XYZ file of C-alpha atoms in Angstrom:
720
model
C 38.653 63.360 27.607
C 40.060 60.683 25.352
C 39.563 57.031 26.180
C 41.887 54.707 24.301
C 40.978 51.177 23.222
C 43.746 49.894 25.444
C 42.638 51.708 28.591
C 41.537 49.800 31.671
C 38.062 48.354 30.852
C 36.344 49.966 33.841
C 37.813 53.400 33.158
C 37.105 53.180 29.448
C 33.494 52.115 29.994
C 32.886 54.906 32.490
C 34.492 57.322 30.089
C 32.206 56.232 27.277
C 29.172 56.648 29.500
C 30.350 60.184 30.262
C 31.068 60.911 26.598
C 27.475 60.096 25.670
C 26.791 63.782 26.282
C 29.858 65.280 24.595
C 27.919 66.549 21.530
C 25.756 68.577 23.944
C 26.804 71.671 25.800
C 28.583 70.909 29.074
C 26.147 72.309 31.609
C 23.115 71.219 29.649
C 24.559 67.743 29.286
C 25.162 67.417 32.985
C 21.625 68.475 33.716
C 20.221 66.017 31.219
C 22.261 63.154 32.660
C 21.177 63.787 36.250
C 17.820 61.890 35.962
C 19.718 58.832 34.720
C 22.122 58.865 37.620
C 20.054 59.959 40.598
C 16.514 59.029 39.574
C 14.628 56.915 42.143
C 16.049 53.437 42.207
C 19.263 54.481 40.393
C 21.067 56.447 43.058
C 22.744 53.321 44.393
C 24.197 52.310 41.030
C 27.943 52.712 41.468
C 30.638 52.216 38.901
C 31.206 48.722 40.272
C 27.535 47.897 39.624
C 27.670 49.307 36.131
C 30.655 47.146 35.299
C 29.595 43.972 37.131
C 29.960 40.645 35.274
C 27.623 39.843 32.390
C 24.532 37.792 33.176
C 24.927 34.163 32.182
C 22.451 34.481 29.336
C 24.767 37.008 27.669
C 27.899 34.888 27.924
C 26.878 32.154 25.477
C 28.506 32.659 22.130
C 25.411 31.734 20.090
C 21.725 31.361 20.953
C 20.426 27.828 21.116
C 18.608 26.434 18.114
C 15.686 24.059 17.876
C 15.741 20.737 19.699
C 15.967 17.895 17.188
C 14.282 14.533 17.780
C 15.910 11.888 15.587
C 15.169 8.282 14.691
C 17.841 5.629 15.220
C 19.148 6.165 11.682
C 19.480 9.931 12.223
C 16.400 10.890 10.210
C 14.156 13.597 11.626
C 11.045 12.848 13.659
C 10.286 16.427 14.739
C 11.662 19.560 16.377
C 10.759 21.184 19.660
C 11.161 24.940 19.812
C 9.663 28.108 21.213
C 11.580 30.263 18.739
C 12.263 28.781 15.319
C 16.001 29.306 15.026
C 18.914 27.633 13.256
C 22.190 29.184 14.492
C 24.960 29.510 11.925
C 28.552 30.692 12.071
C 29.846 33.953 10.622
C 31.159 32.114 7.587
C 27.647 30.757 6.913
C 26.146 34.234 6.433
C 26.696 36.121 3.194
C 28.747 39.301 3.453
C 26.074 41.314 1.682
C 23.568 40.282 4.377
C 25.900 41.514 7.103
C 26.453 44.804 5.294
C 22.776 45.411 4.607
C 21.886 44.919 8.256
C 24.666 47.180 9.518
C 23.814 49.930 7.055
C 20.123 50.086 7.961
C 20.399 49.373 11.695
C 23.744 50.738 12.912
C 25.969 52.322 10.257
C 28.614 53.286 12.861
C 28.806 49.709 14.163
C 32.526 49.318 13.514
C 33.337 52.747 14.989
C 31.584 52.807 18.364
C 32.281 50.710 21.449
C 28.748 49.536 22.071
C 27.064 52.957 22.376
C 26.526 55.320 19.467
C 27.352 58.593 21.229
C 25.695 60.865 18.715
C 22.564 58.787 18.322
C 22.179 58.135 22.037
C 22.643 61.799 22.987
C 20.069 62.862 20.445
C 17.592 60.312 21.772
C 18.461 61.247 25.347
C 17.200 64.781 24.925
C 13.781 63.562 23.888
C 13.655 60.777 26.468
C 14.512 63.000 29.438
C 12.037 65.639 28.288
C 9.312 62.996 28.099
C 10.251 61.283 31.330
C 10.390 57.915 29.575
C 12.033 56.224 26.628
C 10.287 57.462 23.495
C 13.096 57.154 20.948
C 15.745 54.555 20.267
C 19.238 55.255 19.135
C 20.236 51.744 20.116
C 23.242 50.120 18.519
C 23.276 46.554 17.277
C 25.061 45.657 20.501
C 22.361 47.267 22.613
C 19.664 45.542 20.589
C 21.488 42.264 21.082
C 21.475 42.846 24.840
C 17.763 43.661 24.884
C 16.699 40.731 22.706
C 18.924 38.279 24.552
C 17.469 39.281 27.903
C 13.942 39.194 26.509
C 14.207 35.852 24.729
C 16.106 34.334 27.638
C 13.542 35.464 30.207
C 11.934 32.622 32.115
C 9.594 34.645 34.357
C 7.085 37.437 33.831
C 9.263 39.711 35.970
C 12.290 39.109 33.737
C 10.220 39.754 30.616
C 8.838 42.985 32.067
C 12.335 44.152 33.040
C 13.582 43.490 29.497
C 10.834 45.582 27.889
C 10.094 48.261 30.500
C 9.799 51.826 29.137
C 12.194 53.220 31.710
C 15.451 55.115 31.819
C 16.799 52.437 34.172
C 16.305 49.693 31.607
C 18.043 51.813 28.973
C 20.976 52.505 31.269
C 21.337 48.826 32.090
C 21.355 47.949 28.389
C 24.052 50.579 27.822
C 26.210 49.160 30.595
C 25.829 45.600 29.297
C 26.520 46.699 25.729
C 29.808 48.233 26.848
C 30.696 45.054 28.696
C 29.885 42.894 25.670
C 32.103 45.001 23.444
C 34.918 44.431 25.924
C 34.441 40.687 25.798
C 33.499 39.908 22.190
C 34.743 40.953 18.782
C 32.566 42.901 16.360
C 32.238 39.800 14.201
C 31.017 37.743 17.158
C 28.494 40.390 18.186
C 27.148 40.773 14.654
C 26.866 37.016 14.180
C 25.057 36.616 17.490
C 22.641 39.374 16.544
C 21.948 37.880 13.137
C 21.239 34.557 14.844
C 18.964 36.141 17.432
C 16.871 38.883 15.859
C 13.238 38.302 14.890
C 12.481 38.441 11.159
C 8.735 37.732 11.300
C 6.706 34.651 10.320
C 7.871 32.970 13.526
C 11.528 32.991 12.432
C 14.395 34.001 14.659
C 17.790 34.444 13.072
C 18.832 34.916 9.494
C 19.105 31.231 8.563
C 15.524 30.442 9.613
C 14.325 33.606 7.855
C 16.207 32.809 4.642
C 14.598 29.372 4.600
C 11.098 30.596 5.455
C 10.894 33.447 2.945
C 13.309 32.349 0.222
C 14.059 28.615 0.666
C 17.800 29.332 0.585
C 20.624 29.250 3.112
C 21.885 32.476 4.623
C 25.293 32.020 3.014
C 23.720 32.228 -0.455
C 21.660 35.395 0.025
C 21.903 37.900 -2.842
C 21.766 41.695 -2.604
C 17.994 42.072 -3.189
C 17.276 39.170 -0.820
C 19.580 40.553 1.876
C 18.087 44.039 1.568
C 14.582 42.617 1.967
C 15.506 40.609 5.068
C 17.455 43.478 6.635
C 14.391 45.682 6.180
C 12.266 43.257 8.205
C 14.148 43.691 11.462
C 12.578 47.013 12.419
C 8.885 46.120 11.884
C 8.632 42.541 10.615
C 4.852 42.301 10.710
C 4.371 45.530 8.750
C 6.973 44.782 6.071
C 6.215 41.083 5.618
C 6.760 40.202 1.935
C 4.299 37.294 2.162
C 1.383 39.411 3.372
C 2.224 42.893 1.991
C 4.684 42.582 -0.897
C 4.381 46.257 -1.935
C 5.283 47.555 1.510
C 8.108 45.020 1.648
C 9.382 46.367 -1.692
C 9.339 49.935 -0.364
C 11.242 48.916 2.746
C 13.764 46.903 0.711
C 14.378 49.961 -1.451
C 14.975 52.087 1.652
C 17.705 49.657 2.640
C 19.216 49.836 -0.852
C 19.204 53.644 -0.768
C 20.950 53.599 2.586
C 23.571 51.190 1.263
C 24.048 53.463 -1.752
C 24.478 56.512 0.456
C 27.174 54.711 2.423
C 28.938 53.602 -0.740
C 28.317 49.879 -0.377
C 26.280 49.381 -3.562
C 26.272 51.141 -6.899
C 23.606 53.326 -8.429
C 23.279 50.734 -11.167
C 22.483 48.059 -8.593
C 19.787 50.184 -7.023
C 18.301 51.184 -10.365
C 18.117 47.558 -11.488
C 16.556 46.196 -8.284
C 14.230 48.965 -7.068
C 11.473 48.607 -9.708
C 11.288 44.855 -9.235
C 8.790 43.301 -6.837
C 10.168 41.365 -3.900
C 10.888 37.813 -4.991
C 9.916 35.152 -2.453
C 9.985 31.361 -2.477
C 8.405 30.494 0.876
C 8.839 27.153 2.584
C 6.810 25.739 5.426
C 8.115 26.217 8.966
C 9.845 23.147 10.370
C 7.585 20.803 12.340
C 7.206 21.757 15.969
C 6.128 19.143 18.478
C 4.440 15.816 17.964
C 1.253 16.928 16.227
C 3.289 18.022 13.200
C 5.917 15.274 13.433
C 7.355 14.002 10.164
C 6.691 10.417 11.252
C 5.677 8.333 14.264
C 3.670 11.030 16.043
C 2.440 8.691 18.793
C 5.982 7.469 19.378
C 6.990 11.139 19.518
C 4.412 11.719 22.245
C 5.821 8.733 24.144
C 9.323 10.201 23.786
C 8.204 13.607 25.018
C 6.593 12.112 28.114
C 9.684 9.988 28.748
C 11.920 13.065 28.530
C 9.813 15.219 30.829
C 8.389 12.669 33.271
C 11.104 9.997 33.472
C 14.315 11.870 32.673
C 13.203 15.105 34.341
C 13.881 17.475 31.433
C 11.481 20.402 31.632
C 9.373 21.324 28.619
C 10.946 24.782 28.694
C 14.417 23.274 28.436
C 13.231 20.950 25.717
C 12.005 23.902 23.665
C 14.806 26.380 24.334
C 18.045 24.490 24.899
C 18.765 23.269 21.363
C 19.116 19.625 22.388
C 19.583 16.579 20.199
C 17.381 13.636 21.166
C 18.454 10.306 19.703
C 15.653 7.782 19.860
C 15.233 4.054 19.333
C 12.753 4.362 16.459
C 13.403 2.093 13.462
C 12.210 4.313 10.621
C 11.894 1.382 8.208
C 9.842 -0.704 10.633
C 7.680 2.296 11.487
C 6.899 2.872 7.808
C 6.151 -0.813 7.243
C 3.923 -0.972 10.304
C 2.040 2.182 9.300
C 1.247 0.607 5.953
C 0.205 -2.656 7.621
C -2.261 -1.192 10.125
C -3.821 1.197 7.619
C -3.907 -1.532 4.985
C -6.051 -3.709 7.242
C -8.159 -1.008 8.949
C -8.338 2.465 7.362
C -7.915 5.795 9.116
C -11.062 6.926 10.855
C -12.535 3.445 11.269
C -14.124 2.965 14.709
C -11.755 0.048 15.239
C -8.194 0.978 16.114
C -5.309 -1.301 15.148
C -2.090 -0.885 17.138
C 1.286 -2.358 16.216
C 3.983 -1.930 18.868
C 7.517 -3.309 18.567
C 10.298 -3.721 21.145
C 13.824 -5.094 20.810
C 14.523 -8.128 23.049
C 17.580 -7.703 25.220
C 17.559 -3.879 25.212
C 13.944 -2.771 25.614
C 14.356 -0.300 22.762
C 10.946 0.690 21.422
C 11.258 0.228 17.667
C 7.865 1.293 16.324
C 4.420 2.471 17.371
C 1.800 2.432 14.659
C -1.945 2.974 14.831
C -4.557 3.832 12.239
C -4.984 7.296 13.719
C -3.367 10.728 13.398
C -2.040 12.356 16.548
C -4.218 15.406 17.173
C -6.788 17.035 19.392
C -9.789 17.555 17.101
C -12.572 15.602 18.803
C -14.743 15.967 15.704
C -12.275 14.127 13.483
C -12.643 10.346 13.917
C -9.169 9.837 12.437
C -7.527 11.890 15.207
C -6.572 10.672 18.646
C -4.753 12.500 21.431
C -4.097 9.416 23.574
C -1.310 7.015 22.680
C -3.310 3.817 22.260
C -0.047 1.887 21.942
C 0.773 2.703 25.562
C -2.466 2.949 27.525
C -4.296 -0.087 28.858
C -7.864 -0.512 27.684
C -9.377 -3.894 26.722
C -8.050 -7.323 27.652
C -5.755 -9.367 25.431
C -7.318 -12.793 25.849
C -5.220 -15.921 25.595
C -1.916 -14.062 25.339
C -1.978 -14.277 29.173
C -1.764 -18.078 29.032
C 1.964 -17.710 28.527
C 2.266 -16.195 32.011
C 0.531 -19.220 33.514
C 2.651 -21.624 31.480
C 5.872 -19.839 32.499
C 4.900 -19.934 36.158
C 4.010 -23.623 35.954
C 7.300 -24.505 34.248
C 9.224 -22.555 36.873
C 7.404 -24.472 39.611
C 8.461 -27.784 38.120
C 5.413 -28.651 36.037
C 6.833 -30.225 32.847
C 5.783 -29.251 29.305
C 4.349 -32.756 28.952
C 1.975 -32.149 31.887
C -1.281 -33.796 30.786
C -4.754 -32.711 31.926
C -8.145 -34.021 30.890
C -10.951 -31.474 31.123
C -14.628 -31.328 30.413
C -16.040 -28.547 28.273
C -17.404 -26.508 30.001
C -14.894 -26.927 32.795
C -15.855 -26.220 36.387
C -12.926 -24.897 38.429
C -12.114 -26.693 41.659
C -10.332 -23.633 43.099
C -11.743 -20.397 41.715
C -15.161 -18.833 42.111
C -17.267 -17.033 39.541
C -16.997 -13.716 41.348
C -13.623 -14.298 42.956
C -12.917 -14.934 46.571
C -13.504 -18.283 48.253
C -17.281 -18.585 48.364
C -20.088 -18.590 45.857
C -20.667 -20.269 42.529
C -17.600 -21.861 40.943
C -15.806 -20.350 37.986
C -16.952 -22.105 34.786
C -15.153 -21.725 31.471
C -15.536 -23.223 28.033
C -13.519 -23.271 24.836
C -14.132 -21.215 21.712
C -14.621 -24.216 19.455
C -14.005 -27.938 19.859
C -10.856 -29.187 21.548
C -9.637 -32.650 22.531
C -10.360 -33.219 26.216
C -6.860 -34.504 26.995
C -3.910 -32.223 26.229
C -0.350 -31.653 27.313
C 0.788 -28.124 28.174
C 2.531 -27.923 24.802
C -0.551 -28.944 22.911
C -2.856 -26.738 24.995
C -0.698 -23.653 24.471
C -0.452 -24.128 20.713
C -4.164 -24.875 20.385
C -5.057 -22.211 23.015
C -7.343 -24.321 25.175
C -9.218 -22.285 27.789
C -10.281 -25.275 29.847
C -6.754 -26.645 30.096
C -5.289 -23.383 31.413
C -7.958 -22.840 34.039
C -7.344 -26.444 35.094
C -3.612 -25.670 35.170
C -4.362 -22.730 37.472
C -6.283 -25.182 39.630
C -3.218 -27.412 39.654
C -1.023 -24.510 40.770
C -3.520 -23.706 43.530
C -3.126 -19.926 43.303
C -3.082 -17.210 40.672
C -0.226 -15.421 42.435
C 2.494 -17.297 40.554
C 1.189 -16.365 37.079
C 0.572 -12.739 38.102
C 4.030 -12.300 39.596
C 5.551 -14.006 36.558
C 3.792 -11.478 34.325
C 5.266 -8.657 36.370
C 8.760 -10.143 36.263
C 8.467 -10.431 32.495
C 7.833 -6.679 32.294
C 4.077 -6.748 31.803
C 3.736 -3.370 33.488
C 0.067 -2.735 32.725
C -0.868 -5.383 35.297
C 1.032 -3.596 38.074
C -1.804 -1.312 39.268
C -4.179 -4.259 39.794
C -1.792 -7.163 40.439
C -2.331 -7.311 44.189
C -6.098 -7.044 43.745
C -6.162 -9.852 41.169
C -4.311 -12.063 43.633
C -6.457 -11.033 46.600
C -9.642 -11.604 44.602
C -8.388 -15.016 43.429
C -9.417 -14.205 39.866
C -9.262 -17.435 37.929
C -9.987 -15.432 34.776
C -6.447 -14.018 34.839
C -5.078 -16.709 32.550
C -7.712 -15.788 29.940
C -6.565 -12.175 29.744
C -9.523 -10.211 31.025
C -7.469 -7.374 32.531
C -6.912 -4.058 30.731
C -3.801 -4.462 28.599
C -1.259 -2.028 27.197
C 0.010 -3.080 23.753
C 3.475 -1.840 24.721
C 3.409 -3.857 27.948
C 2.396 -6.947 25.996
C 5.258 -6.582 23.520
C 7.640 -5.860 26.380
C 6.669 -9.010 28.295
C 7.124 -11.281 25.291
C 10.453 -9.615 24.474
C 11.704 -11.122 27.746
C 11.123 -14.565 26.248
C 12.833 -13.497 23.030
C 15.864 -12.493 25.114
C 15.878 -15.934 26.776
C 14.712 -14.573 30.127
C 16.402 -11.156 30.290
C 13.791 -8.509 31.043
C 14.391 -4.934 29.841
C 12.188 -1.949 30.536
C 10.919 -0.322 27.341
C 12.826 2.879 26.553
C 12.508 5.244 23.573
C 15.674 7.364 23.988
C 19.334 6.380 23.700
C 21.013 9.794 24.100
C 20.225 13.394 25.028
C 22.914 15.819 23.873
C 23.250 19.481 24.710
C 23.788 22.249 22.172
C 27.498 21.425 21.970
C 26.931 17.730 21.311
C 27.971 16.644 24.803
C 25.719 14.457 26.978
C 23.151 16.603 28.778
C 23.671 16.822 32.520
C 21.105 16.976 35.288
C 20.955 19.081 38.464
C 23.757 16.978 39.963
C 25.991 17.715 36.933
C 26.007 14.024 36.066
C 24.989 12.982 32.542
C 21.307 12.111 32.302
C 21.025 8.323 32.282
C 19.641 6.998 29.004
C 21.092 3.498 29.279
C 19.198 0.224 29.051
C 17.486 -0.989 32.230
C 17.627 -4.783 32.183
C 17.292 -7.657 34.647
C 19.132 -10.823 33.575
C 17.299 -14.093 34.246
C 14.078 -12.418 35.324
C 12.672 -15.633 33.891
C 14.834 -18.756 34.193
C 16.506 -19.222 30.779
C 15.387 -22.854 30.641
C 11.775 -21.726 31.018
C 12.118 -18.960 28.418
C 13.821 -21.110 25.785
C 11.269 -23.869 26.321
C 8.363 -21.490 25.820
C 10.018 -20.094 22.706
C 10.157 -23.534 21.142
C 6.562 -24.273 22.113
C 5.250 -20.964 20.771
C 6.887 -21.461 17.391
C 4.044 -23.923 16.935
C 1.493 -21.120 17.084
C 2.637 -19.858 13.671
C 4.235 -22.981 12.159
C 1.941 -25.865 13.122
C -1.255 -26.730 11.315
C -3.001 -26.669 14.688
C -1.586 -23.272 15.669
C -3.874 -20.262 15.926
C -1.412 -17.697 14.553
C -0.417 -19.258 11.240
C -1.365 -16.089 9.325
C 1.668 -14.409 10.874
C 4.106 -16.974 9.468
C 6.960 -15.672 7.294
C 8.763 -18.358 5.268
C 12.329 -19.021 6.301
C 11.999 -17.463 9.765
C 11.158 -18.944 13.131
C 8.412 -16.854 14.696
C 7.088 -17.606 18.134
C 3.749 -16.132 19.035
C 0.393 -16.257 20.712
C -3.064 -15.120 19.717
C -5.683 -13.717 22.069
C -9.341 -12.762 22.002
C -11.148 -11.064 24.858
C -14.675 -11.785 26.076
C -17.298 -11.100 23.384
C -14.438 -10.294 20.950
C -14.217 -6.736 22.225
C -10.505 -6.909 21.393
C -8.176 -9.283 19.600
C -4.439 -9.609 19.869
C -1.389 -11.318 18.497
C 2.129 -11.185 19.885
C 4.896 -12.453 17.633
C 8.595 -12.430 18.316
C 12.027 -13.558 17.184
C 15.347 -13.164 18.991
C 15.556 -9.675 17.394
C 12.006 -8.341 17.469
C 8.950 -8.599 19.691
C 5.765 -6.942 18.492
C 2.170 -6.949 19.613
C -0.935 -6.199 17.587
C -4.208 -5.278 19.243
C -7.458 -4.361 17.513
C -10.315 -2.792 19.472
C -12.691 0.133 19.643
C -11.139 2.605 22.107
C -14.389 4.495 22.665
C -16.860 1.750 23.523
C -17.328 -2.022 23.390
C -17.622 -3.423 19.862
C -17.393 -6.935 18.482
C -14.239 -6.850 16.379
C -15.729 -9.490 14.096
C -12.800 -11.908 14.191
C -10.511 -13.788 16.542
C -6.855 -12.962 17.113
C -5.638 -15.296 14.389
C -7.628 -13.474 11.722
C -7.992 -9.981 13.184
C -4.462 -9.319 14.437
C -1.947 -11.865 13.096
C -2.188 -10.663 9.451
C -1.217 -7.131 10.517
C 1.861 -8.526 12.251
C 2.744 -10.461 9.102
C 2.387 -7.436 6.816
C 4.440 -5.204 9.105
C 7.289 -7.659 9.650
C 7.487 -9.258 6.200
C 9.634 -6.498 4.604
C 11.897 -6.351 7.647
C 12.528 -10.070 8.162
C 12.744 -10.815 4.432
C 15.623 -8.362 4.122
C 17.842 -10.115 6.655
C 19.085 -13.599 7.518
C 16.983 -15.754 9.797
C 18.024 -15.891 13.450
C 16.864 -19.149 15.065
C 15.868 -19.587 18.670
C 18.176 -21.639 20.905
C 17.050 -25.164 21.844
C 14.541 -25.679 24.609
C 16.013 -25.842 28.099
C 13.414 -28.349 29.272
C 12.341 -31.579 27.577
C 9.226 -30.933 25.558
C 8.041 -34.573 25.632
C 7.617 -37.039 28.434
C 10.911 -38.967 28.517
C 8.975 -42.119 29.336
C 7.909 -43.666 25.996
C 4.214 -44.482 25.697
C 3.217 -48.153 25.904
C 3.024 -49.996 22.576
C -0.458 -49.992 21.050
C -2.571 -53.034 21.716
C -3.281 -55.214 18.695
C -6.582 -54.343 17.103
C -9.139 -57.049 16.216
C -9.917 -57.500 12.551
C -12.513 -55.038 11.247
C -16.139 -56.107 11.361
C -18.463 -55.249 8.523
C -21.276 -53.264 10.178
C -22.995 -52.162 6.992
C -23.188 -48.661 5.577
C -21.895 -45.712 7.710
C -24.096 -42.639 8.110
C -22.326 -39.530 6.818
C -23.321 -36.417 8.772
C -24.746 -33.445 6.938
C -22.188 -30.802 5.901
C -23.440 -28.308 8.471
C -22.828 -30.745 11.320
C -19.381 -30.175 12.843
C -17.104 -33.195 12.764
C -14.753 -33.791 15.688
C -11.202 -33.751 14.332
C -8.993 -36.202 16.213
C -6.074 -34.528 17.975
C -2.822 -34.799 16.056
C 0.201 -34.756 18.346
C 2.572 -32.157 16.834
C 5.600 -34.177 17.880
C 4.551 -36.999 15.571
C 5.229 -34.692 12.617
C 8.994 -34.765 11.817
C 8.658 -31.383 10.099
C 7.271 -29.680 13.175
C 9.989 -27.221 14.210
C 10.168 -27.797 17.960
C 13.783 -28.041 19.067
C 15.191 -26.965 15.712
């Protein structure tokens, strides 16, 4: 019975299945085939079943490669993969590699139609006699079917079905192999197999194997290299050239002898190569996951959680679908920030320093640095498995005063609002333990402050007594708390209602657990003149073809910016920007160590109770970044205030970035910073009276420095 290549596919496939037994005697063949056809569970398999459409996993032209996670400039952060694979086209694989594999695995590859009749019939005799599959005889096409089903399995049942030692599994593979030969060319089948097969050392596909063992691309493989790799396919762990070079040499030589027997190499080639040991030039496997990320491992962890928890991409899809993840990471800022945090506080120090940067107007997370390595070894003090840039731990001190100031400005309190306070100051509204009864809330300043201050002066100097008095003036802490939420200060969300219900006057002093990312995000709203944007780390998720990845509804997964225009009135935001420039530029500011010449930097320092944490948030119209320093394991006095403990890290991280680009000034304040009513002229002073010698206090006695109104200094940059 002859079956031509042009025959109807169903008839030709059935004919090939029948011809499996042609080399055997007719009656014997029929008897041997009976268990395949009528064995339990197979009796219902009709010709229509045998020739049913290919499973979806077998219809893709190439297996998916590793998922790439890229920084904004396209540089690599890490890969995600279950099988280390780099698919390549037929033209990217050397011809000698293709020939070596065919010769040792399936020398009749170009002659059969998916089943090697002679080899299968020979194996069939032994398999039927044993009652199970004990010998192969599989073609490259059959092996491709088996490995595709196995590697594409997503359940234990599918994996068991792909590896079961049963006649039924073998028959199914034969049917699918015939169907694949109908659909794909020999070149396509061979290329798919070379991209799929396991070569050992965790490598799947010839390109990954060529890189792992030889540090070359598959297109450049030479005869001895190709023979070695082709020999790995059968038993990669046994013939591994990195662990057993002598056995690998023997196997390579078997491949060469087979190629010689088939006339594809010369005796001279074999004689020259065979005595030589296998030559390897191993390279490390590509990074896999965030622990082995090339850079920004904690940012990588944030990205992974965003992909799986926010965008709904399963970890299995992340590892197996060959995606491209484009992130918001600024590689240059990340490198600069890494150097800054480790330059101030070394790896392994009990104190952790976190630098976290966000782009105003988009919410793009630009950098996450911390003096830790991402890892899970609890015995290594330099390792940390929790992203300290994201989680909320200690408070952030006076950085919260901005929320109170913003709320007051929105409610019509002018920047020139003047309050005189005692020190300590006893609140008229808030109680020590919250609520409405009990001892009053009493607060004092960290140092000496003038008793009478405007809001501008109090914010730049960071007066505690003024801002608790301002909360008294507002009458409720709800306005500042809700303002913080509107600005994107998401770490307050879980306790916001409780803070309001408890009437916690301490809110303005930043006692609540604070996320460094939330802090940078909130201040980025001011940098964007009131537009609040949720922090996001991903700008695009592409499938294996480079098209936007789609979700269950077939719509592209949304990776766009999530912004709320005028979450803060622009007049309020621009006014606060101009005031907060004074924190880094004025001689009375607390964040002057963050100043970078030629650039306007708005900012605010913060120090929590007992200096268990210090903070600085600095921002421009292009960047908003927070720095927090604390011990994440237990309470520890940091040993400095925010101006000394955090602001210098911000300066060191941002100096290379801002110095390399033109300055971008803030827009003018939307509200008048000074009282439009001019002060009364000074009264004439009487002539001085000689009262004799003046007692000079001892050097260790603090001297009260008279308050210097920043607006009296023409060089002070407010409004510029």
